[in-house]
PDB file of C-alpha atoms in Angstrom:
ATOM      1  CA  MET G   1      21.878   8.494-163.639  1.00  0.00           C
ATOM      2  CA  ALA G   2      24.293   5.567-163.550  1.00  0.00           C
ATOM      3  CA  ARG G   3      25.258   4.404-160.060  1.00  0.00           C
ATOM      4  CA  THR G   4      28.144   2.223-158.985  1.00  0.00           C
ATOM      5  CA  LYS G   5      28.074   2.948-155.249  1.00  0.00           C
ATOM      6  CA  LEU G   6      26.139   4.937-152.704  1.00  0.00           C
ATOM      7  CA  LEU G   7      27.500   8.444-152.306  1.00  0.00           C
ATOM      8  CA  ARG G   8      25.723   8.892-148.949  1.00  0.00           C
ATOM      9  CA  ASP G   9      24.694   6.412-146.269  1.00  0.00           C
ATOM     10  CA  ALA G  10      21.616   7.828-144.515  1.00  0.00           C
ATOM     11  CA  VAL G  11      17.909   7.249-145.134  1.00  0.00           C
ATOM     12  CA  VAL G  12      15.330   9.971-144.468  1.00  0.00           C
ATOM     13  CA  ILE G  13      11.775   8.901-143.585  1.00  0.00           C
ATOM     14  CA  LEU G  14       8.999  11.488-143.589  1.00  0.00           C
ATOM     15  CA  GLY G  15       6.251  10.413-141.221  1.00  0.00           C
ATOM     16  CA  ALA G  16       6.687   8.612-137.893  1.00  0.00           C
ATOM     17  CA  GLY G  17       3.362   6.778-137.904  1.00  0.00           C
ATOM     18  CA  THR G  18       2.854   3.028-138.020  1.00  0.00           C
ATOM     19  CA  GLN G  19       4.727   2.470-141.271  1.00  0.00           C
ATOM     20  CA  GLY G  20       7.349   5.176-140.777  1.00  0.00           C
ATOM     21  CA  ARG G  21       8.594   3.768-137.477  1.00  0.00           C
ATOM     22  CA  ARG G  22       8.673   0.225-138.858  1.00  0.00           C
ATOM     23  CA  LEU G  23      10.683   1.430-141.846  1.00  0.00           C
ATOM     24  CA  ALA G  24      13.078   3.238-139.502  1.00  0.00           C
ATOM     25  CA  TYR G  25      13.687  -0.141-137.849  1.00  0.00           C
ATOM     26  CA  MET G  26      14.340  -1.882-141.166  1.00  0.00           C
ATOM     27  CA  TRP G  27      16.538   0.784-142.793  1.00  0.00           C
ATOM     28  CA  SER G  28      18.709   1.096-139.653  1.00  0.00           C
ATOM     29  CA  SER G  29      19.422  -2.646-139.550  1.00  0.00           C
ATOM     30  CA  THR G  30      22.851  -2.492-141.251  1.00  0.00           C
ATOM     31  CA  GLY G  31      24.335   0.107-138.923  1.00  0.00           C
ATOM     32  CA  LYS G  32      23.568   3.084-141.183  1.00  0.00           C
ATOM     33  CA  PRO G  33      21.853   6.240-139.884  1.00  0.00           C
ATOM     34  CA  VAL G  34      18.176   7.029-140.299  1.00  0.00           C
ATOM     35  CA  HIS G  35      16.495  10.432-139.952  1.00  0.00           C
ATOM     36  CA  LEU G  36      12.860  10.183-138.848  1.00  0.00           C
ATOM     37  CA  VAL G  37      10.952  13.393-139.600  1.00  0.00           C
ATOM     38  CA  ASP G  38       7.503  14.359-138.305  1.00  0.00           C
ATOM     39  CA  ARG G  39       5.649  17.497-137.241  1.00  0.00           C
ATOM     40  CA  GLN G  40       4.402  15.868-134.029  1.00  0.00           C
ATOM     41  CA  GLU G  41       6.900  15.363-131.226  1.00  0.00           C
ATOM     42  CA  LYS G  42       4.615  12.710-129.721  1.00  0.00           C
ATOM     43  CA  GLN G  43       4.764  10.679-132.920  1.00  0.00           C
ATOM     44  CA  LEU G  44       8.559  10.878-132.931  1.00  0.00           C
ATOM     45  CA  SER G  45       8.981   9.810-129.300  1.00  0.00           C
ATOM     46  CA  GLU G  46       6.474   6.971-129.651  1.00  0.00           C
ATOM     47  CA  GLY G  47       8.179   5.948-132.875  1.00  0.00           C
ATOM     48  CA  ILE G  48      11.574   5.644-131.187  1.00  0.00           C
ATOM     49  CA  ASP G  49      10.038   3.675-128.307  1.00  0.00           C
ATOM     50  CA  TYR G  50       8.464   1.287-130.782  1.00  0.00           C
ATOM     51  CA  VAL G  51      11.724   0.788-132.684  1.00  0.00           C
ATOM     52  CA  GLN G  52      13.466  -0.029-129.410  1.00  0.00           C
ATOM     53  CA  GLN G  53      10.798  -2.658-128.677  1.00  0.00           C
ATOM     54  CA  LEU G  54      11.391  -4.270-132.055  1.00  0.00           C
ATOM     55  CA  ARG G  55      15.149  -4.216-131.566  1.00  0.00           C
ATOM     56  CA  ALA G  56      14.787  -5.877-128.160  1.00  0.00           C
ATOM     57  CA  SER G  57      12.670  -8.701-129.581  1.00  0.00           C
ATOM     58  CA  PRO G  58      14.213 -12.189-129.806  1.00  0.00           C
ATOM     59  CA  SER G  59      13.344 -12.123-133.510  1.00  0.00           C
ATOM     60  CA  ALA G  60      15.216  -8.845-134.182  1.00  0.00           C
ATOM     61  CA  ILE G  61      16.782  -8.933-137.647  1.00  0.00           C
ATOM     62  CA  SER G  62      20.125  -7.377-136.671  1.00  0.00           C
ATOM     63  CA  LYS G  63      22.645  -6.751-133.898  1.00  0.00           C
ATOM     64  CA  ASN G  64      24.305  -3.845-135.664  1.00  0.00           C
ATOM     65  CA  TRP G  65      21.852  -0.965-135.455  1.00  0.00           C
ATOM     66  CA  GLY G  66      22.261   2.464-136.975  1.00  0.00           C
ATOM     67  CA  ASN G  67      21.424   5.606-135.060  1.00  0.00           C
ATOM     68  CA  ILE G  68      17.934   7.070-135.551  1.00  0.00           C
ATOM     69  CA  THR G  69      17.783  10.859-135.343  1.00  0.00           C
ATOM     70  CA  THR G  70      14.387  12.505-134.955  1.00  0.00           C
ATOM     71  CA  SER G  71      13.611  15.972-136.212  1.00  0.00           C
ATOM     72  CA  SER G  72      10.841  18.325-137.283  1.00  0.00           C
ATOM     73  CA  PRO G  73      10.387  19.280-140.968  1.00  0.00           C
ATOM     74  CA  ASP G  74      12.318  22.543-140.510  1.00  0.00           C
ATOM     75  CA  ARG G  75      15.501  20.424-140.333  1.00  0.00           C
ATOM     76  CA  LEU G  76      14.631  18.340-143.385  1.00  0.00           C
ATOM     77  CA  ASN G  77      17.069  20.136-145.686  1.00  0.00           C
ATOM     78  CA  SER G  78      20.000  19.319-143.415  1.00  0.00           C
ATOM     79  CA  ALA G  79      18.985  15.666-143.090  1.00  0.00           C
ATOM     80  CA  LEU G  80      18.663  15.249-146.861  1.00  0.00           C
ATOM     81  CA  GLN G  81      22.252  16.341-147.488  1.00  0.00           C
ATOM     82  CA  GLN G  82      23.376  13.030-145.932  1.00  0.00           C
ATOM     83  CA  ALA G  83      20.751  10.793-147.568  1.00  0.00           C
ATOM     84  CA  TRP G  84      20.885   8.375-150.490  1.00  0.00           C
ATOM     85  CA  LEU G  85      17.151   7.684-150.041  1.00  0.00           C
ATOM     86  CA  ALA G  86      14.139   9.719-148.885  1.00  0.00           C
ATOM     87  CA  ILE G  87      10.826   7.935-148.287  1.00  0.00           C
ATOM     88  CA  GLU G  88       7.470   9.626-147.794  1.00  0.00           C
ATOM     89  CA  CYS G  89       5.192   7.847-145.297  1.00  0.00           C
ATOM     90  CA  VAL G  90       2.633  10.607-144.846  1.00  0.00           C
ATOM     91  CA  PRO G  91      -1.126   9.845-144.644  1.00  0.00           C
ATOM     92  CA  GLU G  92      -2.844   8.407-147.715  1.00  0.00           C
ATOM     93  CA  ASN G  93      -3.881  11.757-149.186  1.00  0.00           C
ATOM     94  CA  ILE G  94      -2.732  12.263-152.758  1.00  0.00           C
ATOM     95  CA  ASN G  95      -2.475  16.062-152.521  1.00  0.00           C
ATOM     96  CA  LEU G  96      -0.361  15.806-149.380  1.00  0.00           C
ATOM     97  CA  LYS G  97       1.872  13.241-151.066  1.00  0.00           C
ATOM     98  CA  ARG G  98       2.277  15.504-154.085  1.00  0.00           C
ATOM     99  CA  THR G  99       3.307  18.386-151.823  1.00  0.00           C
ATOM    100  CA  VAL G 100       5.890  16.221-150.062  1.00  0.00           C
ATOM    101  CA  ILE G 101       7.316  14.746-153.291  1.00  0.00           C
ATOM    102  CA  SER G 102       7.602  18.246-154.797  1.00  0.00           C
ATOM    103  CA  GLU G 103       9.434  19.533-151.742  1.00  0.00           C
ATOM    104  CA  LEU G 104      11.824  16.573-151.706  1.00  0.00           C
ATOM    105  CA  ASP G 105      12.572  16.996-155.399  1.00  0.00           C
ATOM    106  CA  ALA G 106      13.278  20.690-154.883  1.00  0.00           C
ATOM    107  CA  ILE G 107      15.724  20.375-151.977  1.00  0.00           C
ATOM    108  CA  ALA G 108      17.225  16.857-152.059  1.00  0.00           C
ATOM    109  CA  PRO G 109      20.701  16.435-153.591  1.00  0.00           C
ATOM    110  CA  GLU G 110      20.763  15.224-157.191  1.00  0.00           C
ATOM    111  CA  GLN G 111      21.761  11.646-156.260  1.00  0.00           C
ATOM    112  CA  THR G 112      19.080  11.146-153.574  1.00  0.00           C
ATOM    113  CA  ILE G 113      16.365   8.654-154.554  1.00  0.00           C
ATOM    114  CA  ILE G 114      12.820   9.758-153.713  1.00  0.00           C
ATOM    115  CA  ALA G 115      10.320   7.005-152.891  1.00  0.00           C
ATOM    116  CA  SER G 116       6.635   6.904-152.017  1.00  0.00           C
ATOM    117  CA  ASN G 117       5.338   4.240-149.637  1.00  0.00           C
ATOM    118  CA  SER G 118       1.747   4.794-150.773  1.00  0.00           C
ATOM    119  CA  SER G 119      -0.420   1.673-150.700  1.00  0.00           C
ATOM    120  CA  SER G 120      -3.134   2.856-153.071  1.00  0.00           C
ATOM    121  CA  TYR G 121      -1.566   5.500-155.332  1.00  0.00           C
ATOM    122  CA  VAL G 122       1.095   4.546-157.864  1.00  0.00           C
ATOM    123  CA  ILE G 123       3.946   6.975-158.375  1.00  0.00           C
ATOM    124  CA  SER G 124       2.861   7.902-161.919  1.00  0.00           C
ATOM    125  CA  GLU G 125      -0.475   9.282-160.728  1.00  0.00           C
ATOM    126  CA  ILE G 126       1.127  11.062-157.765  1.00  0.00           C
ATOM    127  CA  ILE G 127       3.599  12.961-159.940  1.00  0.00           C
ATOM    128  CA  GLU G 128       1.372  13.374-163.023  1.00  0.00           C
ATOM    129  CA  PRO G 129       0.516  17.079-162.441  1.00  0.00           C
ATOM    130  CA  LEU G 130       3.919  17.955-160.957  1.00  0.00           C
ATOM    131  CA  THR G 131       6.853  19.645-162.645  1.00  0.00           C
ATOM    132  CA  LEU G 132       9.873  17.888-161.167  1.00  0.00           C
ATOM    133  CA  LYS G 133      13.463  18.810-161.856  1.00  0.00           C
ATOM    134  CA  ASN G 134      14.549  15.171-161.698  1.00  0.00           C
ATOM    135  CA  PRO G 135      11.673  12.669-162.223  1.00  0.00           C
ATOM    136  CA  ALA G 136      14.162   9.903-163.110  1.00  0.00           C
ATOM    137  CA  ARG G 137      14.974   9.340-159.425  1.00  0.00           C
ATOM    138  CA  VAL G 138      11.352   9.012-158.238  1.00  0.00           C
ATOM    139  CA  LEU G 139       9.616   5.656-157.644  1.00  0.00           C
ATOM    140  CA  SER G 140       7.239   3.681-155.441  1.00  0.00           C
ATOM    141  CA  ALA G 141       8.629   1.523-152.631  1.00  0.00           C
ATOM    142  CA  HIS G 142       5.591   0.039-150.954  1.00  0.00           C
ATOM    143  CA  CYS G 143       5.956  -2.398-148.075  1.00  0.00           C
ATOM    144  CA  TYR G 144       3.426  -4.161-145.911  1.00  0.00           C
ATOM    145  CA  TRP G 145       4.001  -4.812-142.215  1.00  0.00           C
ATOM    146  CA  PRO G 146       7.751  -5.143-141.633  1.00  0.00           C
ATOM    147  CA  PRO G 147       9.514  -6.908-140.075  1.00  0.00           C
ATOM    148  CA  GLU G 148       6.816  -9.592-139.737  1.00  0.00           C
ATOM    149  CA  THR G 149       5.936  -9.231-143.415  1.00  0.00           C
ATOM    150  CA  PRO G 150       9.136  -8.054-145.123  1.00  0.00           C
ATOM    151  CA  ALA G 151       7.792  -7.887-148.698  1.00  0.00           C
ATOM    152  CA  ILE G 152       8.541  -4.601-150.464  1.00  0.00           C
ATOM    153  CA  GLU G 153       7.348  -3.771-153.980  1.00  0.00           C
ATOM    154  CA  ILE G 154       9.512  -1.489-156.126  1.00  0.00           C
ATOM    155  CA  MET G 155       7.719   0.180-159.019  1.00  0.00           C
ATOM    156  CA  GLY G 156       8.917   3.002-161.238  1.00  0.00           C
ATOM    157  CA  HIS G 157       7.209   5.093-163.902  1.00  0.00           C
ATOM    158  CA  ASP G 158       8.041   5.679-167.547  1.00  0.00           C
ATOM    159  CA  GLN G 159      10.935   8.036-166.698  1.00  0.00           C
ATOM    160  CA  THR G 160      12.476   6.199-163.746  1.00  0.00           C
ATOM    161  CA  ASP G 161      16.158   5.379-164.249  1.00  0.00           C
ATOM    162  CA  PRO G 162      16.456   1.535-164.419  1.00  0.00           C
ATOM    163  CA  SER G 163      19.679   1.660-162.382  1.00  0.00           C
ATOM    164  CA  ILE G 164      17.715   3.136-159.476  1.00  0.00           C
ATOM    165  CA  ILE G 165      15.296   0.201-159.572  1.00  0.00           C
ATOM    166  CA  GLU G 166      18.242  -2.205-159.425  1.00  0.00           C
ATOM    167  CA  LEU G 167      19.857  -0.288-156.573  1.00  0.00           C
ATOM    168  CA  MET G 168      16.615  -0.261-154.554  1.00  0.00           C
ATOM    169  CA  LEU G 169      16.114  -3.999-155.040  1.00  0.00           C
ATOM    170  CA  ASN G 170      19.664  -4.744-153.893  1.00  0.00           C
ATOM    171  CA  GLN G 171      19.623  -2.384-150.915  1.00  0.00           C
ATOM    172  CA  SER G 172      16.202  -3.554-149.791  1.00  0.00           C
ATOM    173  CA  GLN G 173      17.427  -7.129-149.656  1.00  0.00           C
ATOM    174  CA  LYS G 174      20.514  -6.118-147.657  1.00  0.00           C
ATOM    175  CA  HIS G 175      18.246  -4.432-145.105  1.00  0.00           C
ATOM    176  CA  GLY G 176      16.054  -7.477-144.482  1.00  0.00           C
ATOM    177  CA  PHE G 177      13.267  -6.878-146.996  1.00  0.00           C
ATOM    178  CA  SER G 178      12.005  -9.370-149.572  1.00  0.00           C
ATOM    179  CA  PRO G 179      11.991  -7.161-152.690  1.00  0.00           C
ATOM    180  CA  TYR G 180       9.723  -7.602-155.701  1.00  0.00           C
ATOM    181  CA  HIS G 181       9.948  -5.603-158.927  1.00  0.00           C
ATOM    182  CA  VAL G 182       6.585  -4.446-160.286  1.00  0.00           C
ATOM    183  CA  LYS G 183       7.544  -4.262-163.952  1.00  0.00           C
ATOM    184  CA  SER G 184       4.706  -2.069-165.208  1.00  0.00           C
ATOM    185  CA  THR G 185       2.354   0.455-163.631  1.00  0.00           C
ATOM    186  CA  SER G 186      -0.187  -1.455-161.547  1.00  0.00           C
ATOM    187  CA  ILE G 187      -2.729   0.060-159.175  1.00  0.00           C
ATOM    188  CA  GLY G 188      -2.478  -2.205-156.147  1.00  0.00           C
ATOM    189  CA  TYR G 189       1.039  -3.301-157.098  1.00  0.00           C
ATOM    190  CA  ILE G 190       1.214  -7.126-157.091  1.00  0.00           C
ATOM    191  CA  TYR G 191      -0.199  -8.403-153.820  1.00  0.00           C
ATOM    192  CA  ASN G 192      -2.837  -5.721-153.144  1.00  0.00           C
ATOM    193  CA  ARG G 193      -4.199  -6.161-156.657  1.00  0.00           C
ATOM    194  CA  ILE G 194      -4.886  -9.845-155.916  1.00  0.00           C
ATOM    195  CA  TRP G 195      -6.004  -9.101-152.351  1.00  0.00           C
ATOM    196  CA  ALA G 196      -8.492  -6.514-153.698  1.00  0.00           C
ATOM    197  CA  ALA G 197     -10.316  -9.240-155.597  1.00  0.00           C
ATOM    198  CA  ILE G 198     -10.532 -11.381-152.440  1.00  0.00           C
ATOM    199  CA  LYS G 199     -11.875  -8.451-150.392  1.00  0.00           C
ATOM    200  CA  ARG G 200     -14.400  -7.540-153.064  1.00  0.00           C
ATOM    201  CA  GLU G 201     -15.774 -11.076-153.402  1.00  0.00           C
ATOM    202  CA  THR G 202     -15.894 -11.449-149.607  1.00  0.00           C
ATOM    203  CA  LEU G 203     -17.964  -8.275-149.283  1.00  0.00           C
ATOM    204  CA  LEU G 204     -20.197  -9.314-152.171  1.00  0.00           C
ATOM    205  CA  ALA G 205     -20.804 -12.708-150.549  1.00  0.00           C
ATOM    206  CA  LEU G 206     -21.725 -10.965-147.281  1.00  0.00           C
ATOM    207  CA  HIS G 207     -24.043  -8.571-149.119  1.00  0.00           C
ATOM    208  CA  GLU G 208     -25.805 -11.520-150.787  1.00  0.00           C
ATOM    209  CA  GLY G 209     -26.152 -13.384-147.474  1.00  0.00           C
ATOM    210  CA  VAL G 210     -24.066 -16.320-148.674  1.00  0.00           C
ATOM    211  CA  ALA G 211     -22.333 -16.732-145.299  1.00  0.00           C
ATOM    212  CA  THR G 212     -21.410 -14.870-142.111  1.00  0.00           C
ATOM    213  CA  PRO G 213     -17.994 -13.235-141.552  1.00  0.00           C
ATOM    214  CA  LYS G 214     -17.089 -16.038-139.152  1.00  0.00           C
ATOM    215  CA  GLU G 215     -17.992 -18.718-141.685  1.00  0.00           C
ATOM    216  CA  ILE G 216     -16.117 -16.998-144.520  1.00  0.00           C
ATOM    217  CA  ASP G 217     -12.991 -16.615-142.393  1.00  0.00           C
ATOM    218  CA  ALA G 218     -13.224 -20.210-141.183  1.00  0.00           C
ATOM    219  CA  ILE G 219     -13.398 -21.772-144.651  1.00  0.00           C
ATOM    220  CA  PHE G 220     -10.716 -19.428-145.987  1.00  0.00           C
ATOM    221  CA  LYS G 221      -8.323 -20.511-143.218  1.00  0.00           C
ATOM    222  CA  ASP G 222      -9.336 -24.136-143.547  1.00  0.00           C
ATOM    223  CA  VAL G 223      -8.518 -24.271-147.264  1.00  0.00           C
ATOM    224  CA  LEU G 224      -5.484 -21.950-147.465  1.00  0.00           C
ATOM    225  CA  LYS G 225      -4.081 -22.610-143.954  1.00  0.00           C
ATOM    226  CA  THR G 226      -3.656 -18.877-143.290  1.00  0.00           C
ATOM    227  CA  PRO G 227      -3.701 -17.475-139.733  1.00  0.00           C
ATOM    228  CA  ARG G 228      -6.440 -14.930-140.554  1.00  0.00           C
ATOM    229  CA  GLY G 229      -9.401 -14.759-142.875  1.00  0.00           C
ATOM    230  CA  PRO G 230     -10.382 -11.815-145.107  1.00  0.00           C
ATOM    231  CA  CYS G 231     -12.847 -10.279-142.631  1.00  0.00           C
ATOM    232  CA  GLU G 232     -10.291 -10.442-139.837  1.00  0.00           C
ATOM    233  CA  LEU G 233      -7.676  -8.848-142.096  1.00  0.00           C
ATOM    234  CA  MET G 234     -10.026  -6.036-143.139  1.00  0.00           C
ATOM    235  CA  ASP G 235     -10.678  -5.321-139.464  1.00  0.00           C
ATOM    236  CA  VAL G 236      -6.923  -4.999-138.903  1.00  0.00           C
ATOM    237  CA  VAL G 237      -6.497  -2.617-141.849  1.00  0.00           C
ATOM    238  CA  GLY G 238      -9.510  -0.504-140.829  1.00  0.00           C
ATOM    239  CA  LEU G 239     -12.812  -0.567-142.667  1.00  0.00           C
ATOM    240  CA  ASP G 240     -12.637   3.147-143.476  1.00  0.00           C
ATOM    241  CA  VAL G 241      -9.226   2.589-145.102  1.00  0.00           C
ATOM    242  CA  VAL G 242     -10.547  -0.428-147.006  1.00  0.00           C
ATOM    243  CA  LEU G 243     -13.417   1.701-148.340  1.00  0.00           C
ATOM    244  CA  ASP G 244     -11.047   4.481-149.424  1.00  0.00           C
ATOM    245  CA  ILE G 245      -8.966   1.952-151.343  1.00  0.00           C
ATOM    246  CA  GLU G 246     -12.048   0.376-152.928  1.00  0.00           C
ATOM    247  CA  ASN G 247     -13.275   3.806-154.012  1.00  0.00           C
ATOM    248  CA  HIS G 248      -9.897   4.448-155.634  1.00  0.00           C
ATOM    249  CA  TYR G 249     -10.085   1.153-157.534  1.00  0.00           C
ATOM    250  CA  ALA G 250     -13.614   2.025-158.664  1.00  0.00           C
ATOM    251  CA  ASP G 251     -12.446   5.411-159.942  1.00  0.00           C
ATOM    252  CA  SER G 252      -9.631   3.740-161.895  1.00  0.00           C
ATOM    253  CA  ARG G 253     -11.409   0.651-163.222  1.00  0.00           C
ATOM    254  CA  LYS G 254     -14.844   0.728-164.751  1.00  0.00           C
ATOM    255  CA  GLY G 255     -17.393  -1.976-164.104  1.00  0.00           C
ATOM    256  CA  LEU G 256     -16.558  -2.905-160.509  1.00  0.00           C
ATOM    257  CA  PRO G 257     -19.681  -3.839-158.497  1.00  0.00           C
ATOM    258  CA  ILE G 258     -20.950  -1.137-156.144  1.00  0.00           C
ATOM    259  CA  GLU G 259     -22.407  -3.519-153.539  1.00  0.00           C
ATOM    260  CA  PRO G 260     -19.109  -4.201-151.690  1.00  0.00           C
ATOM    261  CA  ARG G 261     -18.585  -0.455-151.188  1.00  0.00           C
ATOM    262  CA  GLN G 262     -22.172   0.007-150.059  1.00  0.00           C
ATOM    263  CA  TYR G 263     -21.760  -2.819-147.549  1.00  0.00           C
ATOM    264  CA  LEU G 264     -18.641  -1.178-146.099  1.00  0.00           C
ATOM    265  CA  ASP G 265     -20.266   2.242-146.077  1.00  0.00           C
ATOM    266  CA  ASN G 266     -23.203   0.913-144.035  1.00  0.00           C
ATOM    267  CA  MET G 267     -20.840  -0.678-141.524  1.00  0.00           C
ATOM    268  CA  ILE G 268     -18.918   2.578-141.125  1.00  0.00           C
ATOM    269  CA  LYS G 269     -22.163   4.522-140.601  1.00  0.00           C
ATOM    270  CA  GLU G 270     -22.903   2.099-137.763  1.00  0.00           C
ATOM    271  CA  GLY G 271     -19.587   3.081-136.173  1.00  0.00           C
ATOM    272  CA  LYS G 272     -17.772  -0.100-137.159  1.00  0.00           C
ATOM    273  CA  LEU G 273     -14.190   0.718-138.161  1.00  0.00           C
ATOM    274  CA  GLY G 274     -12.494  -2.532-137.254  1.00  0.00           C
ATOM    275  CA  PHE G 275      -9.828  -3.240-134.688  1.00  0.00           C
ATOM    276  CA  LYS G 276      -8.964   0.460-134.291  1.00  0.00           C
ATOM    277  CA  ASN G 277     -12.222   1.148-132.406  1.00  0.00           C
ATOM    278  CA  ARG G 278     -12.860  -2.470-131.312  1.00  0.00           C
ATOM    279  CA  ARG G 279     -15.941  -2.840-133.550  1.00  0.00           C
ATOM    280  CA  GLY G 280     -15.906  -4.232-137.059  1.00  0.00           C
ATOM    281  CA  PHE G 281     -16.846  -7.618-138.419  1.00  0.00           C
ATOM    282  CA  TYR G 282     -16.010  -8.744-134.891  1.00  0.00           C
ATOM    283  CA  GLU G 283     -16.127  -7.213-131.408  1.00  0.00           C
ATOM    284  CA  TYR G 284     -12.714  -6.827-129.731  1.00  0.00           C
ATOM    285  CA  PRO G 285     -12.065  -6.452-125.979  1.00  0.00           C
ATOM    286  CA  SER G 286     -10.546  -3.148-124.951  1.00  0.00           C
TER     287      SER G 286
END
């Protein structure tokens, strides 16, 4: 699937949640159109409002914004006919992601790249049971918290066309991302794989009574000069999400200690989910 230029100029994003709306902001930064697709009208309207807030910020990454069109899934086929890239940003449920990837592969034009933004599932395990007509155009394009954290990790599978990887790296950079190529299949990509070890050791230290969350965060920030410590960051992510990710690592890698997952599970049973419900390692004002 050799590519010398983009045959279409739009990007389709499925899912208008936290990541979907942030990606709509990034991919519309060069004046090209974006189609934001979601079943919930409320998500779409809130997503557009949020993009407008980002665009109005003094730190906005562009002055030449593309139009963002919102639509329900019943207009997905029409939106895809104009797209060089379709990104799934649906909730972190592997069966849902498989359904979405299958649908995109069935109806998207031959030259449309299909990307998953999954944080915990690599593209090879998402598509493993699927029969796709064109697996060469499918890859992972996982980003963190754009635009504040513009890193995006591009990872293919054993059938991904190398020219698509190159195109994604180039286009990501043009749209304000900092692209990184994950050169072999890696659960956790690059950063999350390293971050997983930090989370796990933090939870193990807490389980063993080595220090309090406040003390762990304080020494972490003191040594590495980071704005947040690991407990604060886990609160931001959501402790239920952190546990889901840890369970996925444990299913994929034998020998990981169970105590960190037990510690998280006990916190969740106590109703501590992190910043999302104002109770986690710390208490947050409403």
